[in-house]
Short mmCIF file of C-alpha atoms in Angstrom, two decimals:
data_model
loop_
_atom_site.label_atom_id
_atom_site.label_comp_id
_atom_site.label_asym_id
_atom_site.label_seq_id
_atom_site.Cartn_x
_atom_site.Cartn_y
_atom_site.Cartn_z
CA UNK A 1 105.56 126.29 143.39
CA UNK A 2 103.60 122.86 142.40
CA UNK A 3 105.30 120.83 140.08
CA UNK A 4 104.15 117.54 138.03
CA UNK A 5 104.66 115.06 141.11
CA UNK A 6 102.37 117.07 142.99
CA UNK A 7 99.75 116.75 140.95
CA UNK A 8 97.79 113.23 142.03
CA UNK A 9 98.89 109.75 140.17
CA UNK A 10 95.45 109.42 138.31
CA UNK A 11 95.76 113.29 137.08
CA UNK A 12 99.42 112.58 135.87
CA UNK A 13 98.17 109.30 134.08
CA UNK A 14 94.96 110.57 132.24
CA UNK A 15 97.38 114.08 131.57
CA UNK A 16 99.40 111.56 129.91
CA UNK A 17 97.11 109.31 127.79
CA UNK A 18 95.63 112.34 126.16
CA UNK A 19 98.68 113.41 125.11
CA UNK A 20 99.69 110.40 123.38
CA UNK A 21 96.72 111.14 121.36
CA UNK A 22 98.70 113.25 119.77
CA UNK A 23 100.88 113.38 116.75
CA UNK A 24 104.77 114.55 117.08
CA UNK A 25 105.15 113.88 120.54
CA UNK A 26 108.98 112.55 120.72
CA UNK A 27 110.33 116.41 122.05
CA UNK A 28 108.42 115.48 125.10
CA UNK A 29 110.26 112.17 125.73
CA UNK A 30 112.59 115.02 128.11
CA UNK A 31 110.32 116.65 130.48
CA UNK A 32 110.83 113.40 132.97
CA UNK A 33 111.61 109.65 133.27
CA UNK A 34 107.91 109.65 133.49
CA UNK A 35 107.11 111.44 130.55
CA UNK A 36 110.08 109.62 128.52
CA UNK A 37 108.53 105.81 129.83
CA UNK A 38 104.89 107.16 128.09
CA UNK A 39 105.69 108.46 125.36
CA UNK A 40 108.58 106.05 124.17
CA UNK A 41 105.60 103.29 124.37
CA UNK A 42 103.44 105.42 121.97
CA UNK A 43 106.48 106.21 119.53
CA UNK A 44 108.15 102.80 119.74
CA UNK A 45 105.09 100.73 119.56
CA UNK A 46 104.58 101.11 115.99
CA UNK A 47 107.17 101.63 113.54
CA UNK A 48 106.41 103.09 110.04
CA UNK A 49 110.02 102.76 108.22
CA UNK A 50 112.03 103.28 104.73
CA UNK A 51 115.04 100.97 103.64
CA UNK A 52 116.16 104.44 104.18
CA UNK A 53 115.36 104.21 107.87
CA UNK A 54 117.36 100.86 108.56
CA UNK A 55 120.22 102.39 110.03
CA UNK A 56 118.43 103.95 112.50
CA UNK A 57 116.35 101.11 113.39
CA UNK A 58 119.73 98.93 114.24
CA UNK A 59 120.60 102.19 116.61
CA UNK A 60 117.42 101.62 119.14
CA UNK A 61 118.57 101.17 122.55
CA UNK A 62 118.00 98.09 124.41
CA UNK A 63 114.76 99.50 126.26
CA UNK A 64 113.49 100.69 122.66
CA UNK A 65 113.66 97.38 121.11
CA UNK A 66 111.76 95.85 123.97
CA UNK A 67 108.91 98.76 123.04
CA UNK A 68 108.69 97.43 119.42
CA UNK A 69 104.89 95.62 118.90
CA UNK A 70 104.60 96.22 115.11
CA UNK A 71 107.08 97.11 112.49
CA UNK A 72 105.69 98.30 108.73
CA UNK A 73 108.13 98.21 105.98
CA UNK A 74 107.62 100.19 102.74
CA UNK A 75 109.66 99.26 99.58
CA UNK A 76 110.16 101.85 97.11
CA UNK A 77 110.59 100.08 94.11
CA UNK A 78 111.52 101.34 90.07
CA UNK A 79 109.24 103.58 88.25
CA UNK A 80 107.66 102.91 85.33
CA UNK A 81 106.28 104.48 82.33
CA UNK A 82 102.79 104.81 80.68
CA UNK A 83 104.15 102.09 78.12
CA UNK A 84 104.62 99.73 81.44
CA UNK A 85 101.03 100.39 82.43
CA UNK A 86 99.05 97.29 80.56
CA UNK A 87 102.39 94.91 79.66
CA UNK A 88 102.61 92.24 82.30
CA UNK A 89 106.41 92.52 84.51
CA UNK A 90 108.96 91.27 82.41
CA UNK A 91 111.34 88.56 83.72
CA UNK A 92 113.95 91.48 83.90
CA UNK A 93 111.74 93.77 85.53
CA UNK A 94 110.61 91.07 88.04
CA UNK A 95 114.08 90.37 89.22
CA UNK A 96 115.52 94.33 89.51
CA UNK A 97 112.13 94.69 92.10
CA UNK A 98 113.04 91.68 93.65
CA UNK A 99 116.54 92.62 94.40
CA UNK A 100 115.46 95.51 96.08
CA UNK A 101 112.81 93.60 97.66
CA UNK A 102 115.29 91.01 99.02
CA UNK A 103 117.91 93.53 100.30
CA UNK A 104 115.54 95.15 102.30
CA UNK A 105 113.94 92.20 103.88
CA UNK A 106 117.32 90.45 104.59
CA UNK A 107 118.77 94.21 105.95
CA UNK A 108 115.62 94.31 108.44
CA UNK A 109 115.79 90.59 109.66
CA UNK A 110 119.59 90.90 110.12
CA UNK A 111 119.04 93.38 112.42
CA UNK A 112 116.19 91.91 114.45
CA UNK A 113 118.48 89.18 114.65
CA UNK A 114 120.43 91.04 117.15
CA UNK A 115 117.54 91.84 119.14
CA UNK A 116 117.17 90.33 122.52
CA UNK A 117 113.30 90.53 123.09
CA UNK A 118 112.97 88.44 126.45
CA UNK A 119 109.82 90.01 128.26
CA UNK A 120 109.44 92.24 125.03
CA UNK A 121 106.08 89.65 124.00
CA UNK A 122 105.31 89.30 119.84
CA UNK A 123 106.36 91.25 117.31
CA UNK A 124 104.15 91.63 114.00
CA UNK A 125 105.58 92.39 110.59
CA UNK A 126 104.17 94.13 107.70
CA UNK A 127 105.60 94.20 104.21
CA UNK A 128 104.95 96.74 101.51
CA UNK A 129 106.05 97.48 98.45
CA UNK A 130 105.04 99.99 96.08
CA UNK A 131 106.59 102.75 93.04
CA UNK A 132 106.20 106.41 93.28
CA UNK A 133 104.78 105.80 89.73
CA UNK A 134 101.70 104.34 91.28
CA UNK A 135 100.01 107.64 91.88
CA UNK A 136 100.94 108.90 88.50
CA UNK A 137 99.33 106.24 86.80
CA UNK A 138 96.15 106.23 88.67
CA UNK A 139 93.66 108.06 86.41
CA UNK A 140 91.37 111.02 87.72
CA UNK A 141 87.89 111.04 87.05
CA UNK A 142 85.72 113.44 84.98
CA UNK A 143 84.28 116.08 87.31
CA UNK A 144 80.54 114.64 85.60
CA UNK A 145 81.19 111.24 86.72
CA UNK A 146 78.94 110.68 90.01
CA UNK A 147 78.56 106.59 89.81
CA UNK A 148 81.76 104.72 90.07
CA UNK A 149 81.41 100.54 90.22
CA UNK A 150 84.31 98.58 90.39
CA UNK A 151 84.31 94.44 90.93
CA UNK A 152 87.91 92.81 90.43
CA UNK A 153 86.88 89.26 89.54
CA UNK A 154 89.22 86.30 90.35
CA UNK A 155 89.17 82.49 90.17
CA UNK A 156 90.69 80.68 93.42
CA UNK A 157 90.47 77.49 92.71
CA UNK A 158 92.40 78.09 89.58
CA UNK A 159 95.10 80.65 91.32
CA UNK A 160 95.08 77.38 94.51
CA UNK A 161 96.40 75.36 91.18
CA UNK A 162 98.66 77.95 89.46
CA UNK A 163 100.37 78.66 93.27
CA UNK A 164 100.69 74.35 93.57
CA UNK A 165 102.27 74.15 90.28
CA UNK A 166 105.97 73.28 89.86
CA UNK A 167 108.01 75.17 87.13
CA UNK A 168 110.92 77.29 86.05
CA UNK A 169 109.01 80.53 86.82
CA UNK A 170 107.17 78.97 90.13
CA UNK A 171 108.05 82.07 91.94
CA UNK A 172 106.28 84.19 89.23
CA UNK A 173 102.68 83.04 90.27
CA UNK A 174 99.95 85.06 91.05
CA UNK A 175 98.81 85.05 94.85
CA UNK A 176 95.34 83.63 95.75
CA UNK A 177 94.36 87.12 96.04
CA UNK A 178 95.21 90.72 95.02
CA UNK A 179 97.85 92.26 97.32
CA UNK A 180 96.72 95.48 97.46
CA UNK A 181 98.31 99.10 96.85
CA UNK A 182 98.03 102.21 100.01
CA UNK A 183 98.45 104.28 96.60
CA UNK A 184 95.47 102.83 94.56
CA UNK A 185 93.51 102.80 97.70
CA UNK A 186 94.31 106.67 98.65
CA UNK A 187 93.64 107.54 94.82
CA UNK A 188 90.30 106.30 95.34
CA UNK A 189 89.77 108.59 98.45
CA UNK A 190 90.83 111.52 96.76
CA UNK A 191 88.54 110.91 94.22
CA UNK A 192 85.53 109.72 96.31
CA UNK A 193 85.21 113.36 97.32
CA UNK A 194 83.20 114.29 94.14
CA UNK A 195 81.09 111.48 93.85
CA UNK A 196 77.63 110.57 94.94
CA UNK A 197 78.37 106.41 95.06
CA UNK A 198 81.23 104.47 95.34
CA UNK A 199 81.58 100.87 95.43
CA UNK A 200 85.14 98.85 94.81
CA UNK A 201 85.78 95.42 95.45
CA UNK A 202 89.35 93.85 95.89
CA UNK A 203 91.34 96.34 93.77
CA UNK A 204 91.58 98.23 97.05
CA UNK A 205 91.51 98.20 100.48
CA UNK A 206 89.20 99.84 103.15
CA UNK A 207 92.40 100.37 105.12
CA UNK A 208 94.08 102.04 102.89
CA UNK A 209 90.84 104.45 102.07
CA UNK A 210 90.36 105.51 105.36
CA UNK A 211 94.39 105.81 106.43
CA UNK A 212 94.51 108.30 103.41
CA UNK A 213 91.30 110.52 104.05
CA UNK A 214 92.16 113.88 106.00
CA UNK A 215 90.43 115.10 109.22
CA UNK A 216 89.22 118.11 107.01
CA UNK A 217 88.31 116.92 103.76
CA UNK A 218 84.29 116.86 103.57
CA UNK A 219 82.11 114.86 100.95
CA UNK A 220 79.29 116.55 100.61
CA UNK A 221 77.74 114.75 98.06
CA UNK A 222 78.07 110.72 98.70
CA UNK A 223 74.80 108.81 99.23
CA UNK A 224 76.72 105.21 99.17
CA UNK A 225 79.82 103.82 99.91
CA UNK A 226 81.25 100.33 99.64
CA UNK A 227 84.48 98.88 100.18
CA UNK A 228 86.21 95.40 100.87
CA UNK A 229 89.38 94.62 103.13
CA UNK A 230 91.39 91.52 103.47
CA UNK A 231 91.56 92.09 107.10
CA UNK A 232 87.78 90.80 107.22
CA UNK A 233 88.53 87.66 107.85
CA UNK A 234 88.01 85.08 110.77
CA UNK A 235 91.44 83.72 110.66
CA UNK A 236 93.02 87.41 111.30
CA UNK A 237 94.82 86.71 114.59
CA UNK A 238 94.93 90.58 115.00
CA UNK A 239 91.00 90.77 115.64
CA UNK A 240 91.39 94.41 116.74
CA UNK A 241 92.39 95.62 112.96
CA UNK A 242 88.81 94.75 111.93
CA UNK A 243 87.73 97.17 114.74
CA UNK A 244 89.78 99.59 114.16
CA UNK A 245 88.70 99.88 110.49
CA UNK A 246 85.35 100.32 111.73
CA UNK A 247 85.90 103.15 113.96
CA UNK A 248 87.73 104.47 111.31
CA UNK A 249 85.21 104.05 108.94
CA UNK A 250 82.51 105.89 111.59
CA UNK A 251 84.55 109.33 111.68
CA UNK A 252 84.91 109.09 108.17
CA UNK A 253 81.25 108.82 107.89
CA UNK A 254 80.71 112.04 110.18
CA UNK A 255 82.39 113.97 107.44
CA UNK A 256 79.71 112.49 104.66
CA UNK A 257 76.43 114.21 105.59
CA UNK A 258 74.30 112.83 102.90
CA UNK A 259 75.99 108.78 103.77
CA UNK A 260 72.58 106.78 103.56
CA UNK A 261 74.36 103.60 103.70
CA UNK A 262 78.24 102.46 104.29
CA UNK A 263 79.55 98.86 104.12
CA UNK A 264 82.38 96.92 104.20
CA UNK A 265 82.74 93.26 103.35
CA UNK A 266 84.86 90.35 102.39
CA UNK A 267 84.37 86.88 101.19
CA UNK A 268 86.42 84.31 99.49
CA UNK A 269 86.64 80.43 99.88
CA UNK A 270 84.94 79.79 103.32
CA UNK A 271 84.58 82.97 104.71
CA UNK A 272 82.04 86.23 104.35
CA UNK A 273 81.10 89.18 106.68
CA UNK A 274 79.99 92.47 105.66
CA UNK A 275 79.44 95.52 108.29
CA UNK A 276 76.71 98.12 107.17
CA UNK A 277 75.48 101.00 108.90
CA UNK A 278 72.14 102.26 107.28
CA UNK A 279 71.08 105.74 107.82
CA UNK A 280 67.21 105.18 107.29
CA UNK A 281 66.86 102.59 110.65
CA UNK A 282 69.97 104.19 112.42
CA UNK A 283 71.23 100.31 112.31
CA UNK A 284 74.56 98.94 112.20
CA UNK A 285 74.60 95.35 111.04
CA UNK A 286 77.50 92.29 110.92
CA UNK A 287 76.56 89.28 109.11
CA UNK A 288 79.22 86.69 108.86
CA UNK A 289 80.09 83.33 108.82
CA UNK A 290 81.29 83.83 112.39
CA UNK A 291 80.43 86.01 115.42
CA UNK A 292 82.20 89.32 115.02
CA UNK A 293 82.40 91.01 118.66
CA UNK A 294 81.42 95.17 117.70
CA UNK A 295 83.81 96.63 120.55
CA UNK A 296 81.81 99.55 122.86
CA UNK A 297 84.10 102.62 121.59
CA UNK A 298 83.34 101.25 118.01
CA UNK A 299 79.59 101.29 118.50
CA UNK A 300 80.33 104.71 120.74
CA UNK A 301 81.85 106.08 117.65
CA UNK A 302 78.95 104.97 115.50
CA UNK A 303 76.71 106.24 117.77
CA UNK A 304 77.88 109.71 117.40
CA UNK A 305 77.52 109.17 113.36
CA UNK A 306 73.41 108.13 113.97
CA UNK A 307 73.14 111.13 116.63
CA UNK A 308 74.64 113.61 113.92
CA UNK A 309 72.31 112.09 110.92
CA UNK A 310 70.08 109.70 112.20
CA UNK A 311 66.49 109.95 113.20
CA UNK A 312 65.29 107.20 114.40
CA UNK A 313 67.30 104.98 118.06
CA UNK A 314 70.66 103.78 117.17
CA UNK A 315 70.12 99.60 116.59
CA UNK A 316 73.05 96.76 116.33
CA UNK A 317 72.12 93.91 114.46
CA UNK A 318 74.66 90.72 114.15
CA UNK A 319 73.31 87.60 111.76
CA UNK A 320 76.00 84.39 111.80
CA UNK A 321 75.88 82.72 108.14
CA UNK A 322 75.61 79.21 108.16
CA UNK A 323 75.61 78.44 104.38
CA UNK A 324 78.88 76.63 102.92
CA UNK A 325 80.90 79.87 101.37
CA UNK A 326 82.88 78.22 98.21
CA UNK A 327 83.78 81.07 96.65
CA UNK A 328 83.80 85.09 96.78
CA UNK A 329 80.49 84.86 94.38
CA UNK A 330 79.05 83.16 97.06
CA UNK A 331 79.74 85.29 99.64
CA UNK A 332 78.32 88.10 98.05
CA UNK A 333 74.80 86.14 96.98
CA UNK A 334 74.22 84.96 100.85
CA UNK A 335 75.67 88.39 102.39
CA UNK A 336 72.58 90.18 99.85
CA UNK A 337 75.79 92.69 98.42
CA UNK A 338 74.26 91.98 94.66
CA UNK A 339 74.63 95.63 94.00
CA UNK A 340 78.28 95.21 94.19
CA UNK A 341 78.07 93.37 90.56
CA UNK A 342 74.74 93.31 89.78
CA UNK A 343 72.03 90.34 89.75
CA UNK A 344 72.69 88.67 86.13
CA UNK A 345 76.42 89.35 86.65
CA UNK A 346 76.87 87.37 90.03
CA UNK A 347 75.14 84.58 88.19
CA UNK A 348 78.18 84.33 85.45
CA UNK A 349 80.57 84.85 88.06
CA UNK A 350 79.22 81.64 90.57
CA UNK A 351 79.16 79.64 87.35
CA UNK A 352 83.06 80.50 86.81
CA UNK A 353 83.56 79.52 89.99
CA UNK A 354 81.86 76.77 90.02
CA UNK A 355 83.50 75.53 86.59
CA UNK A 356 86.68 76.50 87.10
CA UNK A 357 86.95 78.43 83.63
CA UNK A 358 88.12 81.91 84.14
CA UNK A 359 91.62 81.12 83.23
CA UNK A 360 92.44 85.04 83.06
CA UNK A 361 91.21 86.85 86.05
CA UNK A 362 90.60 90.54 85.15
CA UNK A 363 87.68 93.07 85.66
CA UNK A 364 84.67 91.24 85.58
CA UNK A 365 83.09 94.82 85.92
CA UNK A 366 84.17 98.39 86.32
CA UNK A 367 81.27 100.94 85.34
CA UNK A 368 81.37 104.37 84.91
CA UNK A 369 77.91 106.04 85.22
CA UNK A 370 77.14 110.00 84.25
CA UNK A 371 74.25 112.13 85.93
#
């Protein structure tokens, strides 16, 4: 009777990346030292852990550690009440998160320590922390709202201050910018579901959007979607993130049959790109203050979107910015995303910038629009 080494090397190999396409795989780890080497890789490579899941980190086997390319931590930290919702974090309440904060952190890098990585290449780490009361305090929308507008406005040159200052309560400043919530950002998935345009800026993140929408959840009415992600960024020495996004972003999109157009952008101090694929032209187009490399199974997977919707030949457009980017306001004035905060709005907000005056940074703008 044949068995698996009969089969030809290149069979065995392709058998084997399509199964690590797969979800759940670890059972299979068994079958073979073959098997085992394959699928180890896939469940090693990227770790999504607990505090809770500590102890069995520090139990890896030698060979497992060496597997280890990216390790995500996520920090439960105290719930809160509705009265908790608009105070700003007590002292108290700072220092209670930060203890858990710390133990974790210290409990992780203690083990690591013990690690012996030669021939095992980098290892990235990703911090987290969140409260289960997140989700319980994000707010659902009225089933007649169809419009939702959201700009979080922010002054870095005064944050770039605040951070430099020396004080008693140094370790209480703000960072530059928002660190955003997977919660927040998978409320605003849920939600997008029912709604016909959808545009939020900082107070979420793309990644987080995506990572939370399900392979069968269907939006049958959105016309417009626009999101920004840190990741965007030139200086992101993990360039493949930014494509990943965008492949996610494409199946996404084939799930959004009435998607005219769908972009993603960031800007702050020195840097802008946006990505937007518009369903008119059948065009995908980058336009950034550097040259953003669209990888072929990202523009494969976009292809599929203009095949599906399109009617017109699938086009790639890529525009480098050369203007001088000194601030998120201008970002979105030479990357045309005006819509974002609207024209008489992005005026105000350059002339913050430019002044240095917004000494709270809030809102600028969240809109709520009925049909």
């Amino acid at each position: 009777m044949p068995d698996w080494y009969s089969l030809p090397h290149e069979l065995r190999t392709i058998i084997l990346e399509l199964l690590t396409h797969h979800n759940n795989i670890a059972s299979y780890a068994t079958v073979s030292t073959e098997w085992r080497k394959v699928i180890e890789k896939k469940s090693f490579g990227r770790l999504r852990l607990h505090p809770s899941c500590l102890d069995s980190l520090e139990r890896l086997a030698k060979r497992q550690q060496g597997l280890v390319k990216h390790i995500w931590l996520n920090i439960e930290l105290k719930r809160y009440t509705c009265r908790c919702c608009r105070r700003m974090e007590s002292v108290s309440w700072f220092y209670a998160n930060n203890k858990i904060i710390t133990a974790a952190i210290t409990r992780l890098f203690s083990i690591l320590a013990t690690w012996n990585r030669d021939g095992g290449g980098g290892l990235v780490l990703e911090l987290n922390a969140y409260s289960p009361s997140d989700s319980e305090h994000c707010q659902r929308l009225s089933t007649s709202v169809k419009r939702v507008k959201i700009f979080e406005d922010f002054n870095e040159n005064y944050l770039e201050l605040f951070q430099l200052s020396v004080g008693r309560n140094s370790n209480l400043n703000p960072d530059r910018v928002r660190i955003t919530s997977p919660a927040v950002g998978a409320a605003f998935a849920t939600e997008s579901r029912q709604l016909e345009y959808l545009s939020v800026a900082f107070l979420a993140d793309a990644c987080h959007f995506f990572n939370a929408c399900q392979p069968h959840w269907r939006w049958h009415q959105l016309h417009s979607l626009t999101l920004t992600s840190r990741i965007m960024c030139k200086t992101n020495p993990l360039q493949f993130q930014i494509s990943k996004l965008l492949e996610a972003a494409a199946q996404t999109a084939l799930n959004m049959p009435k998607l005219e157009t769908l972009t993603l952008w960031n800007g702050a101090k020195g840097e802008a790109c946006s990505f937007t694929w518009c369903r008119q032209d059948a065009s995908l187009s980058w336009r950034g203050t550097w040259d953003f490399t669209l990888e072929p199974w990202v523009l494969k997977a976009w292809k599929t979107v203009a095949y599906q919707y399109a009617r017109h030949e699938f086009t790639v457009n890529r525009e480098v910015l050369t203007q001088n980017i000194g601030s998120h306001g201008d970002a979105i004035q030479y990357l045309g995303l005006h819509s974002v905060i609207g024209d008489k709005n992005i005026c105000a907000l350059d002339i913050a910038m430019d002044d240095s005056m917004l000494i709270n940074p809030k809102y600028s703008l969240s809109s709520l629009s009925q049909y």
